[in-house]
């Protein structure tokens, strides 16, 4: 007769299982031998090297967010984009060297008087047409008009200043002209030649209106947020700090010009040339 042992209990089976797992975890794992690079057999064809990838094209402007106007977003992108700044670097350097630093140096050298104005009128065939400047009348600052619409049919004196320094120059011609010809219009143009100046003029429009006599408001104009480089070049304004004055005939042609502080001979020529234009228009 064969004797059978007691069957193991559940507790004994669990202890045996746990002991087996602990022993297995303490057994060291042999390290993996390092792999050595295989060299191709002598005479075997070598695989061609992968050619370098072409440089990525410059990033294009992302889509305009719906919350920003397209014009504002484009200007912000062009300002912060490195590619756009590199493209504009030559023109910015040229503008830096040829703009205000040059004008200031010229003023220090000439005291604001580059030449003396002519004593005679320009011939009609050789006269320069006054450019079509878009301006805002002081009494209606939200309106934008073409200055030629106001000058048509009148013999008028037009003054242009981009700074207080230039405004003092134009007043030296304006006041004697008003005294000699009270019935003729004087179109005063306060011009902003940079975006920063445009914002300053816009914000201070009420201050300007309070400073300028109310009777002058219909003929006082502000030019802002416009590309003024072409008209300034057309009018031969070579220094933007200086104030410039133009005697314009009834057909919108510049017949006489001056700049800086008025000299006695220039005021005499202005009066004589104005009277000649009045005689021509009769």
Coordinates of C-alpha atoms in Angstrom, one line a residue:
X1 CA 0.0 0.0 0.0
X2 CA 1.5 3.4 -1.2
X3 CA 1.3 6.4 1.1
X4 CA 0.4 9.8 -0.3
X5 CA 1.7 13.1 1.2
X6 CA -0.4 16.0 2.1
X7 CA -1.4 18.2 -0.7
X8 CA 0.3 21.7 -0.6
X9 CA -1.9 24.5 0.6
X10 CA -2.6 27.7 -1.4
X11 CA -0.4 29.7 1.0
X12 CA 2.6 27.3 0.3
X13 CA 2.1 27.7 -3.5
X14 CA 2.1 31.5 -3.3
X15 CA 5.3 31.5 -1.2
X16 CA 7.1 29.2 -3.7
X17 CA 6.1 31.5 -6.6
X18 CA 7.3 34.7 -4.9
X19 CA 10.6 33.0 -4.1
X20 CA 11.2 31.9 -7.6
X21 CA 10.6 35.5 -9.0
X22 CA 12.9 37.0 -6.4
X23 CA 15.7 34.6 -7.4
X24 CA 15.3 35.4 -11.1
X25 CA 15.5 39.1 -10.5
X26 CA 18.9 38.7 -8.7
X27 CA 20.5 36.7 -11.5
X28 CA 22.9 39.1 -13.4
X29 CA 22.2 39.7 -17.1
X30 CA 25.3 39.3 -19.3
X31 CA 26.2 42.6 -21.0
X32 CA 25.6 42.9 -24.8
X33 CA 28.9 42.8 -26.7
X34 CA 29.6 46.0 -28.6
X35 CA 28.9 46.0 -32.2
X36 CA 31.8 46.7 -34.5
X37 CA 31.2 48.6 -37.8
X38 CA 31.4 46.3 -40.7
X39 CA 33.7 47.3 -43.6
X40 CA 32.7 46.3 -47.1
X41 CA 34.7 43.6 -48.7
X42 CA 37.5 44.6 -51.0
X43 CA 36.1 45.2 -54.5
X44 CA 32.5 45.4 -53.3
X45 CA 30.5 48.4 -54.6
X46 CA 30.1 51.2 -52.1
X47 CA 26.7 52.8 -51.6
X48 CA 26.6 56.5 -52.7
X49 CA 26.4 59.1 -49.9
X50 CA 23.1 60.8 -49.4
X51 CA 23.2 64.2 -51.0
X52 CA 22.6 67.2 -48.6
X53 CA 19.1 68.6 -48.8
X54 CA 18.5 71.9 -50.5
X55 CA 18.1 75.0 -48.2
X56 CA 14.6 75.7 -47.2
X57 CA 12.9 78.6 -48.9
X58 CA 12.3 81.8 -46.7
X59 CA 9.1 81.5 -44.8
X60 CA 6.1 83.2 -46.4
X61 CA 3.9 85.5 -44.3
X62 CA 1.3 83.5 -42.4
X63 CA -2.3 84.1 -43.0
X64 CA -3.7 87.3 -41.7
X65 CA -5.6 86.9 -38.4
X66 CA -9.2 87.9 -38.7
X67 CA -8.7 90.3 -35.8
X68 CA -6.2 92.5 -37.6
X69 CA -6.7 94.6 -40.8
X70 CA -4.5 93.4 -43.7
X71 CA -2.6 96.7 -43.9
X72 CA -1.7 96.7 -40.2
X73 CA -0.7 93.1 -40.2
X74 CA 1.5 93.5 -43.3
X75 CA 3.3 96.4 -41.8
X76 CA 3.9 94.5 -38.5
X77 CA 5.2 91.5 -40.4
X78 CA 7.5 93.6 -42.5
X79 CA 8.8 95.3 -39.4
X80 CA 9.6 92.1 -37.4
X81 CA 10.6 89.8 -40.3
X82 CA 14.3 89.3 -40.6
X83 CA 14.1 88.6 -44.4
X84 CA 12.2 91.9 -45.0
X85 CA 14.7 93.9 -42.9
X86 CA 17.6 92.4 -44.9
X87 CA 15.9 93.4 -48.2
X88 CA 15.3 96.9 -47.0
X89 CA 18.8 97.4 -45.4
X90 CA 20.4 99.2 -48.5
X91 CA 17.5 101.6 -48.9
X92 CA 17.4 102.3 -45.2
X93 CA 21.1 103.0 -45.1
X94 CA 20.8 105.4 -48.1
X95 CA 17.9 107.1 -46.5
X96 CA 19.8 107.5 -43.2
X97 CA 22.8 109.1 -44.9
X98 CA 20.8 111.3 -47.3
X99 CA 17.9 112.6 -45.2
X100 CA 18.0 114.6 -41.9
X101 CA 21.6 114.3 -41.1
X102 CA 22.5 115.8 -44.4
X103 CA 19.8 118.5 -44.0
X104 CA 21.1 119.5 -40.5
X105 CA 24.7 119.7 -41.8
X106 CA 23.5 121.9 -44.6
X107 CA 21.6 124.2 -42.3
X108 CA 24.7 124.6 -40.0
X109 CA 26.8 125.4 -43.0
X110 CA 24.4 127.8 -44.8
X111 CA 22.3 129.1 -41.9
X112 CA 19.1 128.0 -43.7
X113 CA 19.7 130.0 -46.9
X114 CA 20.8 127.9 -49.8
X115 CA 20.4 130.7 -52.4
X116 CA 18.6 134.0 -53.1
X117 CA 15.3 133.8 -54.9
X118 CA 15.0 135.0 -58.5
X119 CA 13.9 138.5 -59.2
X120 CA 11.7 137.6 -62.2
X121 CA 8.8 135.3 -63.0
X122 CA 9.4 131.9 -64.6
X123 CA 8.1 131.7 -68.2
X124 CA 4.9 129.8 -68.5
X125 CA 6.4 127.3 -70.9
X126 CA 9.1 126.5 -68.4
X127 CA 7.1 126.7 -65.2
X128 CA 6.6 123.6 -63.1
X129 CA 3.0 122.4 -62.4
X130 CA 2.2 122.3 -58.7
X131 CA 1.8 118.6 -57.7
X132 CA -1.6 117.1 -56.7
X133 CA -1.1 116.9 -52.9
X134 CA -3.9 115.3 -50.9
X135 CA -4.5 117.4 -47.8
X136 CA -7.0 117.8 -44.9
X137 CA -8.5 121.3 -44.4
X138 CA -8.1 122.5 -40.9
X139 CA -11.8 123.4 -40.6
X140 CA -12.8 119.9 -41.9
X141 CA -10.0 117.5 -40.8
X142 CA -11.9 114.4 -41.7
X143 CA -12.1 115.5 -45.4
X144 CA -9.3 114.8 -47.9
X145 CA -9.1 117.0 -50.9
X146 CA -6.7 117.7 -53.8
X147 CA -4.9 121.0 -53.2
X148 CA -5.2 121.8 -56.9
X149 CA -9.0 122.1 -56.6
X150 CA -8.5 125.0 -54.2
X151 CA -5.7 126.7 -56.2
X152 CA -7.5 126.6 -59.6
X153 CA -8.4 130.0 -60.9
X154 CA -6.5 131.9 -58.2
X155 CA -3.1 133.7 -58.0
X156 CA -2.0 132.3 -54.6
X157 CA 1.0 131.9 -52.4
X158 CA 1.6 128.4 -51.2
X159 CA 3.8 127.7 -48.1
X160 CA 5.2 124.3 -47.1
X161 CA 6.7 123.5 -43.8
X162 CA 7.6 120.1 -42.1
X163 CA 8.8 121.6 -38.8
X164 CA 8.4 124.6 -36.6
X165 CA 11.8 125.8 -37.8
X166 CA 10.5 125.9 -41.4
X167 CA 7.2 127.4 -40.3
X168 CA 9.1 130.5 -39.0
X169 CA 10.7 130.8 -42.4
X170 CA 7.4 130.8 -44.3
X171 CA 5.8 133.4 -42.0
X172 CA 8.5 135.8 -43.0
X173 CA 7.0 135.7 -46.5
X174 CA 3.4 135.2 -45.6
X175 CA 2.8 138.2 -43.4
X176 CA 4.1 140.8 -45.9
X177 CA 2.2 139.1 -48.7
X178 CA -1.1 139.3 -46.7
X179 CA -0.5 143.0 -46.0
X180 CA 0.3 143.8 -49.7
X181 CA -2.4 141.6 -51.2
X182 CA -5.2 141.0 -48.6
X183 CA -7.6 139.6 -51.2
X184 CA -5.3 136.8 -52.5
X185 CA -5.4 133.4 -50.8
X186 CA -2.4 132.0 -48.9
X187 CA -2.4 128.2 -48.8
X188 CA -0.4 127.0 -45.8
X189 CA 0.5 123.3 -45.8
X190 CA 1.8 121.6 -42.7
X191 CA 3.4 118.5 -44.0
X192 CA 4.3 115.3 -42.2
X193 CA 7.1 113.5 -44.0
X194 CA 7.3 110.5 -41.7
X195 CA 4.6 108.2 -40.1
X196 CA 5.6 109.4 -36.6
X197 CA 4.9 113.0 -37.6
X198 CA 1.6 112.0 -39.2
X199 CA 0.4 110.6 -35.9
X200 CA 1.6 113.7 -34.0
X201 CA -0.3 116.0 -36.4
X202 CA -3.4 113.8 -36.2
X203 CA -3.4 113.7 -32.4
X204 CA -2.8 117.5 -32.1
X205 CA -5.3 118.6 -34.7
X206 CA -7.4 120.4 -32.1
X207 CA -4.4 122.2 -30.7
X208 CA -3.4 123.4 -34.2
X209 CA -7.0 124.6 -34.8
X210 CA -6.9 126.6 -31.6
X211 CA -3.5 128.1 -32.4
X212 CA -4.3 129.1 -36.0
X213 CA -6.7 132.1 -36.4
X214 CA -10.2 130.9 -37.4
X215 CA -10.4 133.0 -40.5
X216 CA -7.4 131.1 -41.9
X217 CA -8.8 127.6 -41.3
X218 CA -10.2 127.1 -44.8
X219 CA -6.8 127.8 -46.3
X220 CA -4.7 125.9 -43.7
X221 CA -4.1 122.3 -44.8
X222 CA -2.5 119.3 -43.2
X223 CA -0.7 116.6 -45.2
X224 CA -0.4 113.3 -43.2
X225 CA -0.1 109.6 -43.9
X226 CA 0.9 110.3 -47.5
X227 CA 4.0 109.5 -49.6
X228 CA 5.4 113.0 -49.8
X229 CA 8.8 112.1 -51.4
X230 CA 7.6 112.4 -55.0
X231 CA 6.0 115.8 -54.6
X232 CA 8.9 117.2 -52.5
X233 CA 11.3 116.1 -55.2
X234 CA 9.0 117.6 -57.9
X235 CA 9.1 120.9 -56.1
X236 CA 12.9 120.8 -55.7
X237 CA 12.7 120.8 -51.9
X238 CA 16.2 119.7 -51.1
X239 CA 16.1 120.4 -47.4
X240 CA 13.1 119.5 -45.4
X241 CA 13.9 121.5 -42.3
X242 CA 13.7 124.7 -44.3
X243 CA 10.4 126.4 -45.1
X244 CA 9.5 126.9 -48.8
X245 CA 7.1 129.3 -50.5
X246 CA 5.7 129.2 -54.0
X247 CA 3.9 131.8 -56.1
X248 CA 1.3 129.9 -58.2
X249 CA -0.6 131.3 -61.1
X250 CA -4.3 130.8 -61.9
X251 CA -3.4 127.7 -64.0
X252 CA -1.6 125.9 -61.1
X253 CA 1.9 126.6 -62.3
X254 CA 4.8 127.6 -60.0
X255 CA 6.1 130.9 -61.4
X256 CA 8.3 132.0 -58.4
X257 CA 9.8 130.2 -55.4
X258 CA 11.9 131.1 -52.3
X259 CA 12.9 129.5 -49.0
X260 CA 14.4 130.3 -45.6
X261 CA 14.1 133.7 -43.9
X262 CA 12.9 136.4 -46.4
X263 CA 15.4 138.9 -47.5
X264 CA 14.4 142.5 -48.4
X265 CA 15.2 141.9 -52.1
X266 CA 13.1 138.7 -52.1
X267 CA 10.1 140.5 -50.6
X268 CA 10.4 143.2 -53.2
X269 CA 10.5 140.5 -56.0
X270 CA 7.5 138.7 -54.5
X271 CA 5.4 141.8 -54.6
X272 CA 6.4 142.7 -58.2
X273 CA 6.0 139.2 -59.5
X274 CA 2.5 138.9 -57.9
X275 CA 1.4 142.1 -59.5
X276 CA 2.6 140.8 -62.9
X277 CA 0.6 137.6 -62.5
X278 CA -2.5 139.7 -61.6
X279 CA -2.0 141.7 -64.8
X280 CA -1.6 138.5 -66.8
X281 CA -4.9 137.1 -65.5
X282 CA -6.9 140.2 -66.5

